[in-house]
Amino acid sequence: MSYDIKKILEKEEFSREDLIRLLSADEKERKLIYAKAAETKAEHVGKKVYYRGLIEFSNICGKNCYYCGIRRDNRNIRRYNLGDREILKAVEFAYNNRYASVVLQSGEIENKGFTDRIESLLKEIKRISNNELGITLSLGEQTGDVYQRWFDAGAHRYLLRIESSSPELYAKIHPDDNSHNFNRRLECLRTLKNIGYQTGTGIMVGLPYQTPEDIAGDILFMTDFEIDMVGLGPYIEHRDTPMFKPGNLLMPPAERFHLALKTIALLRIIMKDINIAAATALQAIDPMGREKALMVGANVIMPNITPGKYRDSYKLYENKPCTDEEAEDCSSCLEARIHMAGDEIGYGEWGDSKHFFRRNQK
Ligand code: SAM
Ligand code: SF4
């Protein structure tokens, strides 16, 4: 069996069938994939891991994705919205600790007040960091004008997971209405790329109804789209969401975990110079989850720098790690773990996607 995995891994390009076979690799076979991904990472992006200080500044969301714990209709959580002072304090922490970049993430809100607020926060982050901090946004679907304004105000990376590139699977995990439209999400990704953002996407791995064919399709989608960054992790159920019910369709967490690692490894092998984030959800299944992702191709980590008292309320899924810690605790614990994974931290460096620059030279 490993024989055909070896043969496939020697190819320059993988077909859809190859990807499906690789995704189904067993415990012994997957080690070959992981080894090849580690080799590719060392050769093309090196051993440096870049930090993005993650500020989950609000769990207020206008949408109702079936899988997400902060969806609009979940009444069992305390909603919060950090004040500008609190956000800028977290930004200062990132700057003083040489994280070099921050990520602003929240539920999805589309209105003028929100747009204006983010625009002025971006300018303020640039001002207080002497233009030194890089800024990634993860604020969902917006109009082209809004994306442009935020780009002009200083954001240069945007993360918008497609969640699934299969319109059929997308429709199963979202309500059927105008605000959960697959084509709009795709159009948003195109707009972000056209404006000039380093554009990131990703999926959840191990969703109910998801097949290896779907994940192979996602890998091909990300390759064809020439994505610059990827953030992907396992799907983890949350009891206060509609998708908790088909829980009997879920594969065991350890299998979801390795399927996510295989997907990361394959993306590294195929898209050699993109940035890949080791998602926090990996750590919810395995305490060393993010470090294991670094060992199979990931090169970005997003340490959570949201003030500790709010973290429990940004529960997208059960078992979310580090919700009882402050930014300082995460920082020292992470550094040791990254060294254990054999990598070093690119303190003070943006660590932008090399793929982005290569694609713009074409
Ligand atoms: N609201 C924005 C959006 O949806 O793009 C940004 C924040 S949203 C919480 C960030 C990501 O969390 C989503 O793209 C989704 O993939 C992930 N997520 C939500 N619920 C999850 C779950 N139950 N398990 C794993 N990841 C989940
Ligand atoms: Fe809102 Fe994002 Fe969660 Fe969907 S995934 S409910 S848009 S926070």
mmCIF file of C-alpha atoms and ligand atoms in Angstrom:
data_model
loop_
_atom_site.group_PDB
_atom_site.id
_atom_site.type_symbol
_atom_site.label_atom_id
_atom_site.label_comp_id
_atom_site.label_asym_id
_atom_site.label_seq_id
_atom_site.Cartn_x
_atom_site.Cartn_y
_atom_site.Cartn_z
ATOM 1 C CA MET A 1 0.000 0.000 0.000
ATOM 2 C CA SER A 2 2.699 2.525 0.940
ATOM 3 C CA TYR A 3 4.188 1.709 -2.429
ATOM 4 C CA ASP A 4 1.537 3.598 -4.347
ATOM 5 C CA ILE A 5 1.653 6.529 -1.883
ATOM 6 C CA LYS A 6 5.406 6.754 -2.522
ATOM 7 C CA LYS A 7 4.858 6.695 -6.266
ATOM 8 C CA ILE A 8 2.209 9.424 -6.075
ATOM 9 C CA LEU A 9 4.436 11.604 -3.895
ATOM 10 C CA GLU A 10 7.148 11.475 -6.563
ATOM 11 C CA LYS A 11 4.850 13.133 -9.134
ATOM 12 C CA GLU A 12 5.158 16.816 -10.039
ATOM 13 C CA GLU A 13 1.384 17.277 -10.014
ATOM 14 C CA PHE A 14 -1.399 15.421 -8.247
ATOM 15 C CA SER A 15 -4.668 14.544 -9.938
ATOM 16 C CA ARG A 16 -7.969 14.575 -8.050
ATOM 17 C CA GLU A 17 -7.706 10.761 -7.700
ATOM 18 C CA ASP A 18 -4.143 11.075 -6.340
ATOM 19 C CA LEU A 19 -5.353 13.567 -3.731
ATOM 20 C CA ILE A 20 -8.218 11.329 -2.670
ATOM 21 C CA ARG A 21 -5.777 8.425 -2.270
ATOM 22 C CA LEU A 22 -3.313 10.590 -0.289
ATOM 23 C CA LEU A 23 -6.080 11.888 1.983
ATOM 24 C CA SER A 24 -7.016 8.310 2.824
ATOM 25 C CA ALA A 25 -3.440 7.379 3.818
ATOM 26 C CA ASP A 26 -3.305 5.240 6.961
ATOM 27 C CA GLU A 27 -1.101 5.813 9.992
ATOM 28 C CA LYS A 28 2.026 4.343 8.391
ATOM 29 C CA GLU A 29 1.466 5.923 4.993
ATOM 30 C CA ARG A 30 0.736 9.404 6.296
ATOM 31 C CA LYS A 31 4.264 9.572 7.755
ATOM 32 C CA LEU A 32 5.571 9.623 4.165
ATOM 33 C CA ILE A 33 3.326 12.591 3.354
ATOM 34 C CA TYR A 34 4.391 14.417 6.527
ATOM 35 C CA ALA A 35 8.091 13.809 5.769
ATOM 36 C CA LYS A 36 7.737 15.165 2.231
ATOM 37 C CA ALA A 37 5.864 18.240 3.528
ATOM 38 C CA ALA A 38 8.555 18.924 6.145
ATOM 39 C CA GLU A 39 11.211 18.698 3.426
ATOM 40 C CA THR A 40 9.263 21.100 1.192
ATOM 41 C CA LYS A 41 8.789 23.539 4.040
ATOM 42 C CA ALA A 42 12.513 23.544 4.906
ATOM 43 C CA GLU A 43 13.431 24.121 1.271
ATOM 44 C CA HIS A 44 10.867 26.770 0.322
ATOM 45 C CA VAL A 45 9.897 28.760 3.416
ATOM 46 C CA GLY A 46 12.534 27.746 5.961
ATOM 47 C CA LYS A 47 12.292 27.094 9.685
ATOM 48 C CA LYS A 48 10.908 30.455 10.749
ATOM 49 C CA VAL A 49 7.460 30.717 12.250
ATOM 50 C CA TYR A 50 5.738 34.092 12.116
ATOM 51 C CA TYR A 51 3.432 35.422 14.792
ATOM 52 C CA ARG A 52 0.117 37.191 14.240
ATOM 53 C CA GLY A 53 -1.326 38.426 17.535
ATOM 54 C CA LEU A 54 -5.012 37.501 17.353
ATOM 55 C CA ILE A 55 -7.557 39.947 18.780
ATOM 56 C CA GLU A 56 -11.068 38.468 18.809
ATOM 57 C CA PHE A 57 -12.580 41.833 19.545
ATOM 58 C CA SER A 58 -16.307 41.053 19.308
ATOM 59 C CA ASN A 59 -18.541 37.983 19.227
ATOM 60 C CA ILE A 60 -21.530 39.895 17.886
ATOM 61 C CA CYS A 61 -22.494 38.363 14.554
ATOM 62 C CA GLY A 62 -25.261 39.003 12.065
ATOM 63 C CA LYS A 63 -24.992 35.541 10.531
ATOM 64 C CA ASN A 64 -26.216 32.134 11.493
ATOM 65 C CA CYS A 65 -23.736 29.557 10.195
ATOM 66 C CA TYR A 66 -24.961 26.165 11.433
ATOM 67 C CA TYR A 67 -21.589 25.154 12.939
ATOM 68 C CA CYS A 68 -20.502 28.253 14.833
ATOM 69 C CA GLY A 69 -20.948 28.853 18.565
ATOM 70 C CA ILE A 70 -21.240 32.644 18.177
ATOM 71 C CA ARG A 71 -23.965 32.470 15.523
ATOM 72 C CA ARG A 72 -26.706 35.090 15.816
ATOM 73 C CA ASP A 73 -29.375 32.778 17.214
ATOM 74 C CA ASN A 74 -27.290 31.319 20.044
ATOM 75 C CA ARG A 75 -28.817 32.891 23.144
ATOM 76 C CA ASN A 76 -26.544 30.993 25.526
ATOM 77 C CA ILE A 77 -23.566 33.294 25.274
ATOM 78 C CA ARG A 78 -22.708 36.667 26.674
ATOM 79 C CA ARG A 79 -22.127 39.064 23.782
ATOM 80 C CA TYR A 80 -19.196 41.472 24.037
ATOM 81 C CA ASN A 81 -17.552 44.178 21.998
ATOM 82 C CA LEU A 82 -14.145 45.405 23.174
ATOM 83 C CA GLY A 83 -13.674 49.141 23.479
ATOM 84 C CA ASP A 84 -11.058 50.847 21.291
ATOM 85 C CA ARG A 85 -8.799 51.315 24.339
ATOM 86 C CA GLU A 86 -8.825 47.579 25.072
ATOM 87 C CA ILE A 87 -8.075 46.722 21.447
ATOM 88 C CA LEU A 88 -5.212 49.198 21.295
ATOM 89 C CA LYS A 89 -3.796 47.835 24.567
ATOM 90 C CA ALA A 90 -3.660 44.372 23.011
ATOM 91 C CA VAL A 91 -2.015 45.937 19.939
ATOM 92 C CA GLU A 92 0.604 47.539 22.191
ATOM 93 C CA PHE A 93 1.286 44.154 23.760
ATOM 94 C CA ALA A 94 1.930 42.695 20.294
ATOM 95 C CA TYR A 95 4.160 45.608 19.334
ATOM 96 C CA ASN A 96 6.182 45.561 22.559
ATOM 97 C CA ASN A 97 6.684 41.813 22.295
ATOM 98 C CA ARG A 98 7.848 42.076 18.663
ATOM 99 C CA TYR A 99 4.992 40.022 17.237
ATOM 100 C CA ALA A 100 5.207 42.222 14.100
ATOM 101 C CA SER A 101 1.585 41.597 13.052
ATOM 102 C CA VAL A 102 -1.907 41.548 14.488
ATOM 103 C CA VAL A 103 -5.155 39.993 13.293
ATOM 104 C CA LEU A 104 -8.483 41.680 13.956
ATOM 105 C CA GLN A 105 -11.257 39.097 13.970
ATOM 106 C CA SER A 106 -14.919 39.232 14.929
ATOM 107 C CA GLY A 107 -18.405 38.123 14.025
ATOM 108 C CA GLU A 108 -19.695 39.534 10.758
ATOM 109 C CA ILE A 109 -21.263 42.973 10.887
ATOM 110 C CA GLU A 110 -22.006 44.992 7.777
ATOM 111 C CA ASN A 111 -22.891 48.590 8.517
ATOM 112 C CA LYS A 112 -21.449 52.076 8.283
ATOM 113 C CA GLY A 113 -20.652 52.382 11.984
ATOM 114 C CA PHE A 114 -18.626 49.162 11.891
ATOM 115 C CA THR A 115 -16.806 50.148 8.683
ATOM 116 C CA ASP A 116 -15.880 53.573 10.078
ATOM 117 C CA ARG A 117 -14.744 52.124 13.379
ATOM 118 C CA ILE A 118 -12.426 49.559 11.749
ATOM 119 C CA GLU A 119 -11.047 52.225 9.423
ATOM 120 C CA SER A 120 -10.090 54.515 12.279
ATOM 121 C CA LEU A 121 -8.702 51.615 14.348
ATOM 122 C CA LEU A 122 -6.482 50.612 11.434
ATOM 123 C CA LYS A 123 -5.098 54.141 11.158
ATOM 124 C CA GLU A 124 -4.520 54.250 14.897
ATOM 125 C CA ILE A 125 -2.710 50.875 14.912
ATOM 126 C CA LYS A 126 -0.427 52.129 12.148
ATOM 127 C CA ARG A 127 0.171 55.401 14.021
ATOM 128 C CA ILE A 128 1.027 53.920 17.418
ATOM 129 C CA SER A 129 3.337 51.328 15.877
ATOM 130 C CA ASN A 130 5.179 53.800 13.597
ATOM 131 C CA ASN A 131 3.759 51.849 10.645
ATOM 132 C CA GLU A 132 5.647 48.807 11.830
ATOM 133 C CA LEU A 133 2.809 46.416 12.634
ATOM 134 C CA GLY A 134 1.372 44.380 9.770
ATOM 135 C CA ILE A 135 -2.413 43.975 9.919
ATOM 136 C CA THR A 136 -4.567 41.039 8.862
ATOM 137 C CA LEU A 137 -8.344 41.330 8.906
ATOM 138 C CA SER A 138 -10.842 38.499 9.319
ATOM 139 C CA LEU A 139 -14.184 40.290 9.350
ATOM 140 C CA GLY A 140 -16.177 38.274 6.873
ATOM 141 C CA GLU A 141 -18.025 39.380 3.749
ATOM 142 C CA GLN A 142 -18.132 43.104 2.940
ATOM 143 C CA THR A 143 -18.574 45.216 -0.191
ATOM 144 C CA GLY A 144 -15.633 46.048 -2.446
ATOM 145 C CA ASP A 145 -15.764 49.680 -1.254
ATOM 146 C CA VAL A 146 -15.385 48.617 2.354
ATOM 147 C CA TYR A 147 -12.494 46.259 1.592
ATOM 148 C CA GLN A 148 -10.829 49.090 -0.346
ATOM 149 C CA ARG A 149 -11.234 51.593 2.486
ATOM 150 C CA TRP A 150 -9.708 49.178 4.992
ATOM 151 C CA PHE A 151 -6.850 48.416 2.591
ATOM 152 C CA ASP A 152 -6.178 52.143 2.157
ATOM 153 C CA ALA A 153 -6.221 52.556 5.940
ATOM 154 C CA GLY A 154 -3.410 50.018 6.391
ATOM 155 C CA ALA A 155 -4.679 46.403 6.341
ATOM 156 C CA HIS A 156 -2.695 44.274 3.905
ATOM 157 C CA ARG A 157 -3.849 40.705 4.531
ATOM 158 C CA TYR A 158 -7.392 39.292 4.675
ATOM 159 C CA LEU A 159 -8.572 35.871 5.798
ATOM 160 C CA LEU A 160 -11.906 34.655 4.489
ATOM 161 C CA ARG A 161 -12.382 30.921 4.664
ATOM 162 C CA ILE A 162 -14.484 29.523 1.842
ATOM 163 C CA GLU A 163 -15.458 26.850 4.438
ATOM 164 C CA SER A 164 -16.120 24.418 1.583
ATOM 165 C CA SER A 165 -15.517 24.944 -2.128
ATOM 166 C CA SER A 166 -18.400 22.615 -2.924
ATOM 167 C CA PRO A 167 -21.600 24.678 -3.327
ATOM 168 C CA GLU A 168 -23.618 21.576 -2.311
ATOM 169 C CA LEU A 169 -21.735 21.076 0.965
ATOM 170 C CA TYR A 170 -21.720 24.841 1.586
ATOM 171 C CA ALA A 171 -25.503 24.801 1.307
ATOM 172 C CA LYS A 172 -25.768 21.996 3.869
ATOM 173 C CA ILE A 173 -23.824 23.872 6.548
ATOM 174 C CA HIS A 174 -25.423 27.290 6.097
ATOM 175 C CA PRO A 175 -28.992 28.602 6.119
ATOM 176 C CA ASP A 176 -30.557 29.044 2.711
ATOM 177 C CA ASP A 177 -30.869 32.829 2.514
ATOM 178 C CA ASN A 178 -29.235 35.884 0.968
ATOM 179 C CA SER A 179 -26.728 36.430 3.725
ATOM 180 C CA HIS A 180 -25.237 32.919 3.390
ATOM 181 C CA ASN A 181 -24.548 32.818 -0.311
ATOM 182 C CA PHE A 182 -21.693 30.720 -1.689
ATOM 183 C CA ASN A 183 -21.275 32.875 -4.802
ATOM 184 C CA ARG A 184 -21.009 36.038 -2.774
ATOM 185 C CA ARG A 185 -18.273 34.501 -0.592
ATOM 186 C CA LEU A 186 -16.351 33.506 -3.709
ATOM 187 C CA GLU A 187 -16.830 36.957 -5.209
ATOM 188 C CA CYS A 188 -15.503 38.529 -1.992
ATOM 189 C CA LEU A 189 -12.325 36.448 -2.287
ATOM 190 C CA ARG A 190 -11.865 37.643 -5.874
ATOM 191 C CA THR A 191 -12.417 41.258 -4.857
ATOM 192 C CA LEU A 192 -9.862 41.006 -2.031
ATOM 193 C CA LYS A 193 -7.301 39.632 -4.449
ATOM 194 C CA ASN A 194 -7.993 42.355 -7.036
ATOM 195 C CA ILE A 195 -7.624 45.116 -4.461
ATOM 196 C CA GLY A 196 -4.165 43.807 -3.617
ATOM 197 C CA TYR A 197 -4.619 42.059 -0.280
ATOM 198 C CA GLN A 198 -2.550 39.002 0.525
ATOM 199 C CA THR A 199 -5.553 36.756 0.365
ATOM 200 C CA GLY A 200 -6.138 33.808 2.652
ATOM 201 C CA THR A 201 -8.804 31.169 2.724
ATOM 202 C CA GLY A 202 -9.425 27.783 4.278
ATOM 203 C CA ILE A 203 -11.906 25.122 5.210
ATOM 204 C CA MET A 204 -13.069 23.082 8.161
ATOM 205 C CA VAL A 205 -11.981 19.473 7.916
ATOM 206 C CA GLY A 206 -14.134 16.616 9.190
ATOM 207 C CA LEU A 207 -17.516 18.289 8.721
ATOM 208 C CA PRO A 208 -20.592 16.084 8.703
ATOM 209 C CA TYR A 209 -21.474 15.202 5.076
ATOM 210 C CA GLN A 210 -17.913 16.052 3.896
ATOM 211 C CA THR A 211 -16.187 13.423 1.744
ATOM 212 C CA PRO A 212 -12.501 12.956 0.751
ATOM 213 C CA GLU A 213 -13.636 14.054 -2.736
ATOM 214 C CA ASP A 214 -14.783 17.369 -1.237
ATOM 215 C CA ILE A 215 -11.422 17.965 0.452
ATOM 216 C CA ALA A 216 -9.534 17.028 -2.723
ATOM 217 C CA GLY A 217 -11.752 19.597 -4.499
ATOM 218 C CA ASP A 218 -10.889 22.208 -1.839
ATOM 219 C CA ILE A 219 -7.152 21.631 -2.353
ATOM 220 C CA LEU A 220 -7.574 22.023 -6.109
ATOM 221 C CA PHE A 221 -9.710 25.124 -5.593
ATOM 222 C CA MET A 222 -7.044 26.784 -3.429
ATOM 223 C CA THR A 223 -4.353 25.881 -5.956
ATOM 224 C CA ASP A 224 -6.325 27.176 -8.967
ATOM 225 C CA PHE A 225 -7.305 30.337 -7.111
ATOM 226 C CA GLU A 226 -3.602 30.935 -6.313
ATOM 227 C CA ILE A 227 -4.341 31.660 -2.707
ATOM 228 C CA ASP A 228 -1.518 33.338 -0.714
ATOM 229 C CA MET A 229 -2.366 32.077 2.752
ATOM 230 C CA VAL A 230 -4.317 29.212 4.236
ATOM 231 C CA GLY A 231 -5.895 28.782 7.655
ATOM 232 C CA LEU A 232 -7.550 25.441 8.155
ATOM 233 C CA GLY A 233 -8.376 23.217 11.036
ATOM 234 C CA PRO A 234 -10.695 20.461 12.144
ATOM 235 C CA TYR A 235 -14.389 21.092 12.588
ATOM 236 C CA ILE A 236 -15.293 20.839 16.269
ATOM 237 C CA GLU A 237 -18.877 20.567 17.364
ATOM 238 C CA HIS A 238 -20.643 23.048 19.650
ATOM 239 C CA ARG A 239 -23.745 21.888 21.522
ATOM 240 C CA ASP A 240 -25.652 25.138 21.026
ATOM 241 C CA THR A 241 -25.571 24.923 17.234
ATOM 242 C CA PRO A 242 -27.853 23.128 14.753
ATOM 243 C CA MET A 243 -24.914 21.064 13.495
ATOM 244 C CA PHE A 244 -24.491 19.389 16.869
ATOM 245 C CA LYS A 245 -27.384 17.074 15.968
ATOM 246 C CA PRO A 246 -25.773 15.212 13.057
ATOM 247 C CA GLY A 247 -22.868 14.516 15.458
ATOM 248 C CA ASN A 248 -23.381 10.817 14.788
ATOM 249 C CA LEU A 249 -22.022 11.468 11.279
ATOM 250 C CA LEU A 250 -18.720 12.738 12.643
ATOM 251 C CA MET A 251 -15.466 10.850 12.491
ATOM 252 C CA PRO A 252 -13.632 10.540 15.840
ATOM 253 C CA PRO A 253 -11.628 13.662 16.806
ATOM 254 C CA ALA A 254 -8.245 11.964 16.295
ATOM 255 C CA GLU A 255 -9.205 11.095 12.724
ATOM 256 C CA ARG A 256 -10.430 14.621 12.035
ATOM 257 C CA PHE A 257 -7.142 15.870 13.440
ATOM 258 C CA HIS A 258 -5.005 13.749 11.131
ATOM 259 C CA LEU A 259 -7.184 14.518 8.142
ATOM 260 C CA ALA A 260 -6.554 18.215 8.846
ATOM 261 C CA LEU A 261 -2.793 17.573 9.169
ATOM 262 C CA LYS A 262 -2.778 15.633 5.890
ATOM 263 C CA THR A 263 -4.588 18.510 4.176
ATOM 264 C CA ILE A 264 -2.034 21.010 5.517
ATOM 265 C CA ALA A 265 0.843 18.756 4.440
ATOM 266 C CA LEU A 266 -0.578 18.337 0.928
ATOM 267 C CA LEU A 267 -1.100 22.074 0.542
ATOM 268 C CA ARG A 268 2.526 22.649 1.549
ATOM 269 C CA ILE A 269 3.739 20.050 -0.956
ATOM 270 C CA ILE A 270 1.648 21.555 -3.761
ATOM 271 C CA MET A 271 1.753 25.305 -2.979
ATOM 272 C CA LYS A 272 5.323 25.443 -1.759
ATOM 273 C CA ASP A 273 5.675 29.112 -0.867
ATOM 274 C CA ILE A 274 2.307 30.066 0.643
ATOM 275 C CA ASN A 275 1.834 30.895 4.318
ATOM 276 C CA ILE A 276 -0.084 28.284 6.293
ATOM 277 C CA ALA A 277 -1.434 29.001 9.766
ATOM 278 C CA ALA A 278 -1.545 26.335 12.463
ATOM 279 C CA ALA A 279 -5.172 26.845 13.568
ATOM 280 C CA THR A 280 -6.146 26.946 17.231
ATOM 281 C CA ALA A 281 -8.818 24.277 16.616
ATOM 282 C CA LEU A 282 -5.996 21.732 16.188
ATOM 283 C CA GLN A 283 -5.036 22.367 19.795
ATOM 284 C CA ALA A 284 -8.590 21.704 20.953
ATOM 285 C CA ILE A 285 -8.143 18.066 19.905
ATOM 286 C CA ASP A 286 -4.446 17.556 20.680
ATOM 287 C CA PRO A 287 -2.568 19.753 23.194
ATOM 288 C CA MET A 288 0.420 19.712 20.804
ATOM 289 C CA GLY A 289 -1.808 20.187 17.755
ATOM 290 C CA ARG A 290 -0.368 23.444 16.504
ATOM 291 C CA GLU A 291 3.228 22.266 16.946
ATOM 292 C CA LYS A 292 2.407 19.105 15.000
ATOM 293 C CA ALA A 293 1.041 21.302 12.205
ATOM 294 C CA LEU A 294 4.342 23.213 12.152
ATOM 295 C CA MET A 295 6.135 19.908 11.669
ATOM 296 C CA VAL A 296 4.057 19.094 8.563
ATOM 297 C CA GLY A 297 4.196 22.414 6.779
ATOM 298 C CA ALA A 298 2.531 25.266 8.703
ATOM 299 C CA ASN A 299 4.657 28.394 9.253
ATOM 300 C CA VAL A 300 2.329 30.911 10.949
ATOM 301 C CA ILE A 301 0.888 30.916 14.472
ATOM 302 C CA MET A 302 -1.754 33.280 15.765
ATOM 303 C CA PRO A 303 -1.205 33.628 19.531
ATOM 304 C CA ASN A 304 -4.386 34.805 21.182
ATOM 305 C CA ILE A 305 -3.878 38.262 22.695
ATOM 306 C CA THR A 306 -7.554 38.975 23.416
ATOM 307 C CA PRO A 307 -7.939 40.058 27.071
ATOM 308 C CA GLY A 308 -8.510 36.827 29.066
ATOM 309 C CA LYS A 309 -11.897 37.769 30.509
ATOM 310 C CA TYR A 310 -13.511 37.797 27.049
ATOM 311 C CA ARG A 311 -12.014 34.610 25.698
ATOM 312 C CA ASP A 312 -14.593 32.304 27.123
ATOM 313 C CA SER A 313 -17.257 34.179 25.167
ATOM 314 C CA TYR A 314 -15.554 33.703 21.783
ATOM 315 C CA LYS A 315 -16.305 30.015 21.829
ATOM 316 C CA LEU A 316 -16.753 28.919 18.250
ATOM 317 C CA TYR A 317 -16.554 25.289 19.382
ATOM 318 C CA GLU A 318 -16.204 23.205 22.533
ATOM 319 C CA ASN A 319 -12.841 22.743 24.281
ATOM 320 C CA LYS A 320 -11.397 25.962 22.916
ATOM 321 C CA PRO A 321 -7.922 26.096 24.503
ATOM 322 C CA CYS A 322 -6.343 28.852 26.616
ATOM 323 C CA THR A 323 -9.613 30.619 27.407
ATOM 324 C CA ASP A 324 -8.451 31.114 31.010
ATOM 325 C CA GLU A 325 -5.125 32.733 30.142
ATOM 326 C CA GLU A 326 -3.756 36.197 29.465
ATOM 327 C CA ALA A 327 -1.527 37.153 26.515
ATOM 328 C CA GLU A 328 1.645 36.957 28.652
ATOM 329 C CA ASP A 329 0.941 33.318 29.606
ATOM 330 C CA CYS A 330 0.423 32.311 25.971
ATOM 331 C CA SER A 331 3.597 33.980 24.870
ATOM 332 C CA SER A 332 6.082 32.092 27.073
ATOM 333 C CA CYS A 333 4.292 28.762 26.711
ATOM 334 C CA LEU A 334 4.227 29.029 22.922
ATOM 335 C CA GLU A 335 7.869 29.911 22.488
ATOM 336 C CA ALA A 336 8.977 26.716 24.250
ATOM 337 C CA ARG A 337 6.555 24.625 22.199
ATOM 338 C CA ILE A 338 7.757 26.082 18.898
ATOM 339 C CA HIS A 339 11.364 25.334 19.770
ATOM 340 C CA MET A 340 10.310 21.794 20.624
ATOM 341 C CA ALA A 341 8.868 21.486 17.112
ATOM 342 C CA GLY A 342 12.339 22.401 15.792
ATOM 343 C CA ASP A 343 11.386 25.861 14.507
ATOM 344 C CA GLU A 344 12.386 29.394 15.486
ATOM 345 C CA ILE A 345 10.235 32.499 15.797
ATOM 346 C CA GLY A 346 10.690 35.328 13.311
ATOM 347 C CA TYR A 347 10.371 38.045 15.962
ATOM 348 C CA GLY A 348 9.938 41.508 14.504
ATOM 349 C CA GLU A 349 9.417 40.187 10.963
ATOM 350 C CA TRP A 350 6.204 40.391 8.946
ATOM 351 C CA GLY A 351 6.877 37.064 7.268
ATOM 352 C CA ASP A 352 4.606 37.874 4.349
ATOM 353 C CA SER A 353 3.525 35.196 1.905
ATOM 354 C CA LYS A 354 6.327 34.646 -0.608
ATOM 355 C CA HIS A 355 3.696 33.361 -2.971
ATOM 356 C CA PHE A 356 2.014 36.770 -3.006
ATOM 357 C CA PHE A 357 5.148 38.475 -4.306
ATOM 358 C CA ARG A 358 5.870 35.749 -6.840
ATOM 359 C CA ARG A 359 2.318 35.882 -8.214
ATOM 360 C CA ASN A 360 2.537 39.673 -8.577
ATOM 361 C CA GLN A 361 5.789 39.475 -10.526
ATOM 362 C CA LYS A 362 4.191 37.344 -13.228
HETATM 363 N N1 SAM B 1 -17.013 35.957 11.010
HETATM 364 C C1 SAM B 1 -15.885 35.858 10.173
HETATM 365 C C2 SAM B 1 -16.052 34.764 9.146
HETATM 366 O O1 SAM B 1 -16.892 33.902 9.332
HETATM 367 O O2 SAM B 1 -15.311 34.786 8.166
HETATM 368 C C3 SAM B 1 -14.582 35.639 10.942
HETATM 369 C C4 SAM B 1 -14.687 34.915 12.243
HETATM 370 S S1 SAM B 1 -15.195 33.207 12.119
HETATM 371 C C5 SAM B 1 -15.484 32.814 13.786
HETATM 372 C C6 SAM B 1 -13.639 32.417 11.747
HETATM 373 C C7 SAM B 1 -13.696 30.968 11.354
HETATM 374 O O3 SAM B 1 -14.063 30.153 12.460
HETATM 375 C C8 SAM B 1 -14.702 30.587 10.311
HETATM 376 O O4 SAM B 1 -14.236 30.897 9.018
HETATM 377 C C9 SAM B 1 -14.886 29.081 10.539
HETATM 378 O O5 SAM B 1 -14.152 28.310 9.606
HETATM 379 C C10 SAM B 1 -14.312 28.862 11.948
HETATM 380 N N2 SAM B 1 -15.264 28.131 12.798
HETATM 381 C C11 SAM B 1 -16.501 28.515 13.153
HETATM 382 N N3 SAM B 1 -17.112 27.525 13.854
HETATM 383 C C12 SAM B 1 -16.236 26.500 13.933
HETATM 384 C C13 SAM B 1 -16.289 25.187 14.511
HETATM 385 N N4 SAM B 1 -17.376 24.752 15.138
HETATM 386 N N5 SAM B 1 -15.190 24.391 14.402
HETATM 387 C C14 SAM B 1 -14.089 24.828 13.770
HETATM 388 N N6 SAM B 1 -13.982 26.061 13.199
HETATM 389 C C15 SAM B 1 -15.047 26.875 13.268
HETATM 390 FE FE1 SF4 B 2 -20.599 34.596 12.298
HETATM 391 FE FE2 SF4 B 2 -18.214 33.898 11.244
HETATM 392 FE FE3 SF4 B 2 -19.439 32.365 13.091
HETATM 393 FE FE4 SF4 B 2 -20.478 32.486 10.638
HETATM 394 S S1 SF4 B 2 -18.440 31.672 11.224
HETATM 395 S S2 SF4 B 2 -21.636 32.641 12.566
HETATM 396 S S3 SF4 B 2 -20.046 34.628 10.124
HETATM 397 S S4 SF4 B 2 -18.632 34.418 13.358
#
